[in-house]
Amino acid sequence: MDEVDVNPDVHRATEPDEEQVLRELYGEPDADGIFRGEGQALQDDGTEQAGPAQEGPA
């Protein structure tokens, strides 16, 4: 447990565009600032995927 990151801001974005990427992938963060995975699924070209997200190869 000595190597676990206990910084209270560990979930915050560290790169300028990281927060935007997280928003696109997971939707808006909750009240605690944590991205919970409620966003739109994106296709390989970065556009939104129609319908529910598919897992694995199509």
PDB file of N, CA and C in Angstrom:
ATOM      1  N   MET A   1       0.810  -1.197   0.000  1.00  0.00           N
ATOM      2  CA  MET A   1       0.000   0.000   0.000  1.00  0.00           C
ATOM      3  C   MET A   1       0.853   1.261   0.000  1.00  0.00           C
ATOM      4  N   ASP A   2       2.125   1.157   0.300  1.00  0.00           N
ATOM      5  CA  ASP A   2       2.972   2.339   0.338  1.00  0.00           C
ATOM      6  C   ASP A   2       3.133   2.979  -1.033  1.00  0.00           C
ATOM      7  N   GLU A   3       2.888   2.219  -2.112  1.00  0.00           N
ATOM      8  CA  GLU A   3       3.079   2.745  -3.456  1.00  0.00           C
ATOM      9  C   GLU A   3       1.791   3.257  -4.093  1.00  0.00           C
ATOM     10  N   VAL A   4       0.675   3.207  -3.384  1.00  0.00           N
ATOM     11  CA  VAL A   4      -0.597   3.690  -3.916  1.00  0.00           C
ATOM     12  C   VAL A   4      -0.589   5.212  -3.912  1.00  0.00           C
ATOM     13  N   ASP A   5      -1.063   5.813  -5.022  1.00  0.00           N
ATOM     14  CA  ASP A   5      -1.122   7.270  -5.123  1.00  0.00           C
ATOM     15  C   ASP A   5      -2.277   7.771  -4.267  1.00  0.00           C
ATOM     16  N   VAL A   6      -1.977   8.464  -3.191  1.00  0.00           N
ATOM     17  CA  VAL A   6      -3.000   8.960  -2.288  1.00  0.00           C
ATOM     18  C   VAL A   6      -3.281  10.445  -2.486  1.00  0.00           C
ATOM     19  N   ASN A   7      -2.742  11.028  -3.543  1.00  0.00           N
ATOM     20  CA  ASN A   7      -3.005  12.426  -3.839  1.00  0.00           C
ATOM     21  C   ASN A   7      -4.500  12.606  -4.084  1.00  0.00           C
ATOM     22  N   PRO A   8      -5.150  13.560  -3.415  1.00  0.00           N
ATOM     23  CA  PRO A   8      -6.595  13.740  -3.594  1.00  0.00           C
ATOM     24  C   PRO A   8      -6.993  14.185  -5.003  1.00  0.00           C
ATOM     25  N   ASP A   9      -6.061  14.673  -5.806  1.00  0.00           N
ATOM     26  CA  ASP A   9      -6.360  15.115  -7.168  1.00  0.00           C
ATOM     27  C   ASP A   9      -5.938  14.091  -8.218  1.00  0.00           C
ATOM     28  N   VAL A  10      -5.733  12.833  -7.823  1.00  0.00           N
ATOM     29  CA  VAL A  10      -5.235  11.809  -8.739  1.00  0.00           C
ATOM     30  C   VAL A  10      -6.169  11.603  -9.934  1.00  0.00           C
ATOM     31  N   HIS A  11      -7.459  11.871  -9.789  1.00  0.00           N
ATOM     32  CA  HIS A  11      -8.428  11.672 -10.873  1.00  0.00           C
ATOM     33  C   HIS A  11      -8.526  12.872 -11.815  1.00  0.00           C
ATOM     34  N   ARG A  12      -7.834  13.952 -11.541  1.00  0.00           N
ATOM     35  CA  ARG A  12      -7.906  15.153 -12.380  1.00  0.00           C
ATOM     36  C   ARG A  12      -7.007  15.003 -13.609  1.00  0.00           C
ATOM     37  N   ALA A  13      -7.436  15.649 -14.701  1.00  0.00           N
ATOM     38  CA  ALA A  13      -6.658  15.609 -15.944  1.00  0.00           C
ATOM     39  C   ALA A  13      -5.304  16.283 -15.742  1.00  0.00           C
ATOM     40  N   THR A  14      -4.261  15.725 -16.368  1.00  0.00           N
ATOM     41  CA  THR A  14      -2.919  16.291 -16.243  1.00  0.00           C
ATOM     42  C   THR A  14      -2.408  16.891 -17.542  1.00  0.00           C
ATOM     43  N   GLU A  15      -3.051  16.588 -18.655  1.00  0.00           N
ATOM     44  CA  GLU A  15      -2.666  17.132 -19.954  1.00  0.00           C
ATOM     45  C   GLU A  15      -3.765  18.074 -20.428  1.00  0.00           C
ATOM     46  N   PRO A  16      -3.418  19.104 -21.232  1.00  0.00           N
ATOM     47  CA  PRO A  16      -4.407  20.098 -21.659  1.00  0.00           C
ATOM     48  C   PRO A  16      -5.650  19.505 -22.324  1.00  0.00           C
ATOM     49  N   ASP A  17      -5.504  18.495 -23.163  1.00  0.00           N
ATOM     50  CA  ASP A  17      -6.656  17.939 -23.868  1.00  0.00           C
ATOM     51  C   ASP A  17      -7.219  16.681 -23.202  1.00  0.00           C
ATOM     52  N   GLU A  18      -6.618  16.241 -22.115  1.00  0.00           N
ATOM     53  CA  GLU A  18      -7.050  15.002 -21.473  1.00  0.00           C
ATOM     54  C   GLU A  18      -8.489  15.107 -20.973  1.00  0.00           C
ATOM     55  N   GLU A  19      -8.845  16.241 -20.387  1.00  0.00           N
ATOM     56  CA  GLU A  19     -10.202  16.395 -19.876  1.00  0.00           C
ATOM     57  C   GLU A  19     -11.222  16.340 -21.009  1.00  0.00           C
ATOM     58  N   GLN A  20     -10.922  16.947 -22.156  1.00  0.00           N
ATOM     59  CA  GLN A  20     -11.833  16.888 -23.301  1.00  0.00           C
ATOM     60  C   GLN A  20     -11.986  15.450 -23.797  1.00  0.00           C
ATOM     61  N   VAL A  21     -10.883  14.728 -23.886  1.00  0.00           N
ATOM     62  CA  VAL A  21     -10.942  13.325 -24.319  1.00  0.00           C
ATOM     63  C   VAL A  21     -11.778  12.510 -23.334  1.00  0.00           C
ATOM     64  N   LEU A  22     -11.576  12.712 -22.044  1.00  0.00           N
ATOM     65  CA  LEU A  22     -12.355  11.993 -21.039  1.00  0.00           C
ATOM     66  C   LEU A  22     -13.840  12.318 -21.158  1.00  0.00           C
ATOM     67  N   ARG A  23     -14.174  13.598 -21.397  1.00  0.00           N
ATOM     68  CA  ARG A  23     -15.580  13.987 -21.571  1.00  0.00           C
ATOM     69  C   ARG A  23     -16.195  13.298 -22.784  1.00  0.00           C
ATOM     70  N   GLU A  24     -15.440  13.231 -23.888  1.00  0.00           N
ATOM     71  CA  GLU A  24     -15.956  12.587 -25.098  1.00  0.00           C
ATOM     72  C   GLU A  24     -16.170  11.091 -24.880  1.00  0.00           C
ATOM     73  N   LEU A  25     -15.280  10.465 -24.145  1.00  0.00           N
ATOM     74  CA  LEU A  25     -15.375   9.026 -23.911  1.00  0.00           C
ATOM     75  C   LEU A  25     -16.412   8.664 -22.852  1.00  0.00           C
ATOM     76  N   TYR A  26     -16.450   9.438 -21.764  1.00  0.00           N
ATOM     77  CA  TYR A  26     -17.219   9.033 -20.592  1.00  0.00           C
ATOM     78  C   TYR A  26     -18.331   9.982 -20.190  1.00  0.00           C
ATOM     79  N   GLY A  27     -18.502  11.106 -20.884  1.00  0.00           N
ATOM     80  CA  GLY A  27     -19.522  12.071 -20.502  1.00  0.00           C
ATOM     81  C   GLY A  27     -19.008  13.018 -19.426  1.00  0.00           C
ATOM     82  N   GLU A  28     -19.912  13.793 -18.883  1.00  0.00           N
ATOM     83  CA  GLU A  28     -19.542  14.774 -17.868  1.00  0.00           C
ATOM     84  C   GLU A  28     -19.153  14.082 -16.560  1.00  0.00           C
ATOM     85  N   PRO A  29     -18.197  14.656 -15.827  1.00  0.00           N
ATOM     86  CA  PRO A  29     -17.828  14.074 -14.534  1.00  0.00           C
ATOM     87  C   PRO A  29     -18.943  14.292 -13.515  1.00  0.00           C
ATOM     88  N   ASP A  30     -18.956  13.481 -12.468  1.00  0.00           N
ATOM     89  CA  ASP A  30     -19.958  13.653 -11.420  1.00  0.00           C
ATOM     90  C   ASP A  30     -19.562  14.807 -10.505  1.00  0.00           C
ATOM     91  N   ALA A  31     -20.301  15.000  -9.427  1.00  0.00           N
ATOM     92  CA  ALA A  31     -20.057  16.107  -8.503  1.00  0.00           C
ATOM     93  C   ALA A  31     -18.661  16.060  -7.890  1.00  0.00           C
ATOM     94  N   ASP A  32     -18.057  14.870  -7.827  1.00  0.00           N
ATOM     95  CA  ASP A  32     -16.708  14.723  -7.277  1.00  0.00           C
ATOM     96  C   ASP A  32     -15.633  14.896  -8.340  1.00  0.00           C
ATOM     97  N   GLY A  33     -16.053  15.134  -9.598  1.00  0.00           N
ATOM     98  CA  GLY A  33     -15.093  15.307 -10.684  1.00  0.00           C
ATOM     99  C   GLY A  33     -14.609  14.006 -11.290  1.00  0.00           C
ATOM    100  N   ILE A  34     -15.301  12.904 -11.014  1.00  0.00           N
ATOM    101  CA  ILE A  34     -14.892  11.593 -11.515  1.00  0.00           C
ATOM    102  C   ILE A  34     -15.730  11.227 -12.732  1.00  0.00           C
ATOM    103  N   PHE A  35     -15.059  10.790 -13.794  1.00  0.00           N
ATOM    104  CA  PHE A  35     -15.739  10.377 -15.011  1.00  0.00           C
ATOM    105  C   PHE A  35     -16.229   8.946 -14.820  1.00  0.00           C
ATOM    106  N   ARG A  36     -17.549   8.737 -14.890  1.00  0.00           N
ATOM    107  CA  ARG A  36     -18.155   7.446 -14.558  1.00  0.00           C
ATOM    108  C   ARG A  36     -18.529   6.596 -15.766  1.00  0.00           C
ATOM    109  N   GLY A  37     -18.306   7.085 -16.991  1.00  0.00           N
ATOM    110  CA  GLY A  37     -18.585   6.266 -18.164  1.00  0.00           C
ATOM    111  C   GLY A  37     -19.996   6.374 -18.687  1.00  0.00           C
ATOM    112  N   GLU A  38     -20.591   7.558 -18.643  1.00  0.00           N
ATOM    113  CA  GLU A  38     -21.956   7.746 -19.124  1.00  0.00           C
ATOM    114  C   GLU A  38     -21.994   8.376 -20.509  1.00  0.00           C
ATOM    115  N   GLY A  39     -20.855   8.512 -21.190  1.00  0.00           N
ATOM    116  CA  GLY A  39     -20.788   9.244 -22.454  1.00  0.00           C
ATOM    117  C   GLY A  39     -21.168   8.423 -23.669  1.00  0.00           C
ATOM    118  N   GLN A  40     -21.115   9.059 -24.831  1.00  0.00           N
ATOM    119  CA  GLN A  40     -21.392   8.420 -26.110  1.00  0.00           C
ATOM    120  C   GLN A  40     -20.198   7.580 -26.532  1.00  0.00           C
ATOM    121  N   ALA A  41     -20.457   6.451 -27.144  1.00  0.00           N
ATOM    122  CA  ALA A  41     -19.386   5.628 -27.706  1.00  0.00           C
ATOM    123  C   ALA A  41     -18.922   6.268 -29.006  1.00  0.00           C
ATOM    124  N   LEU A  42     -17.630   6.246 -29.267  1.00  0.00           N
ATOM    125  CA  LEU A  42     -17.078   6.819 -30.486  1.00  0.00           C
ATOM    126  C   LEU A  42     -16.591   5.721 -31.413  1.00  0.00           C
ATOM    127  N   GLN A  43     -16.726   5.975 -32.718  1.00  0.00           N
ATOM    128  CA  GLN A  43     -16.191   5.064 -33.713  1.00  0.00           C
ATOM    129  C   GLN A  43     -14.692   5.312 -33.835  1.00  0.00           C
ATOM    130  N   ASP A  44     -14.002   4.474 -34.609  1.00  0.00           N
ATOM    131  CA  ASP A  44     -12.559   4.610 -34.779  1.00  0.00           C
ATOM    132  C   ASP A  44     -12.168   5.965 -35.353  1.00  0.00           C
ATOM    133  N   ASP A  45     -13.056   6.599 -36.147  1.00  0.00           N
ATOM    134  CA  ASP A  45     -12.726   7.890 -36.744  1.00  0.00           C
ATOM    135  C   ASP A  45     -13.061   9.059 -35.821  1.00  0.00           C
ATOM    136  N   GLY A  46     -13.521   8.783 -34.600  1.00  0.00           N
ATOM    137  CA  GLY A  46     -13.785   9.831 -33.625  1.00  0.00           C
ATOM    138  C   GLY A  46     -15.206  10.353 -33.646  1.00  0.00           C
ATOM    139  N   THR A  47     -16.055   9.856 -34.551  1.00  0.00           N
ATOM    140  CA  THR A  47     -17.441  10.300 -34.596  1.00  0.00           C
ATOM    141  C   THR A  47     -18.282   9.435 -33.666  1.00  0.00           C
ATOM    142  N   GLU A  48     -19.430   9.990 -33.238  1.00  0.00           N
ATOM    143  CA  GLU A  48     -20.286   9.247 -32.329  1.00  0.00           C
ATOM    144  C   GLU A  48     -20.882   8.037 -33.021  1.00  0.00           C
ATOM    145  N   GLN A  49     -20.954   6.957 -32.297  1.00  0.00           N
ATOM    146  CA  GLN A  49     -21.499   5.708 -32.813  1.00  0.00           C
ATOM    147  C   GLN A  49     -23.003   5.698 -32.576  1.00  0.00           C
ATOM    148  N   ALA A  50     -23.783   5.324 -33.571  1.00  0.00           N
ATOM    149  CA  ALA A  50     -25.227   5.233 -33.423  1.00  0.00           C
ATOM    150  C   ALA A  50     -25.582   3.991 -32.621  1.00  0.00           C
ATOM    151  N   GLY A  51     -26.549   4.121 -31.742  1.00  0.00           N
ATOM    152  CA  GLY A  51     -27.009   2.976 -30.971  1.00  0.00           C
ATOM    153  C   GLY A  51     -26.080   2.648 -29.819  1.00  0.00           C
ATOM    154  N   PRO A  52     -26.354   1.538 -29.133  1.00  0.00           N
ATOM    155  CA  PRO A  52     -25.517   1.147 -27.991  1.00  0.00           C
ATOM    156  C   PRO A  52     -24.107   0.766 -28.424  1.00  0.00           C
ATOM    157  N   ALA A  53     -23.170   0.983 -27.543  1.00  0.00           N
ATOM    158  CA  ALA A  53     -21.767   0.665 -27.842  1.00  0.00           C
ATOM    159  C   ALA A  53     -21.588  -0.838 -27.990  1.00  0.00           C
ATOM    160  N   GLN A  54     -20.773  -1.238 -28.953  1.00  0.00           N
ATOM    161  CA  GLN A  54     -20.464  -2.646 -29.142  1.00  0.00           C
ATOM    162  C   GLN A  54     -19.151  -2.962 -28.460  1.00  0.00           C
ATOM    163  N   GLU A  55     -19.085  -4.149 -27.886  1.00  0.00           N
ATOM    164  CA  GLU A  55     -17.844  -4.585 -27.272  1.00  0.00           C
ATOM    165  C   GLU A  55     -17.211  -5.641 -28.154  1.00  0.00           C
ATOM    166  N   GLY A  56     -15.921  -5.573 -28.306  1.00  0.00           N
ATOM    167  CA  GLY A  56     -15.197  -6.568 -29.090  1.00  0.00           C
ATOM    168  C   GLY A  56     -15.321  -6.321 -30.575  1.00  0.00           C
ATOM    169  N   PRO A  57     -14.763  -7.218 -31.386  1.00  0.00           N
ATOM    170  CA  PRO A  57     -14.794  -7.047 -32.839  1.00  0.00           C
ATOM    171  C   PRO A  57     -16.216  -7.163 -33.373  1.00  0.00           C
ATOM    172  N   ALA A  58     -16.507  -6.385 -34.406  1.00  0.00           N
ATOM    173  CA  ALA A  58     -17.856  -6.396 -35.000  1.00  0.00           C
ATOM    174  C   ALA A  58     -17.996  -7.521 -35.998  1.00  0.00           C
TER     175      ALA A  58
END
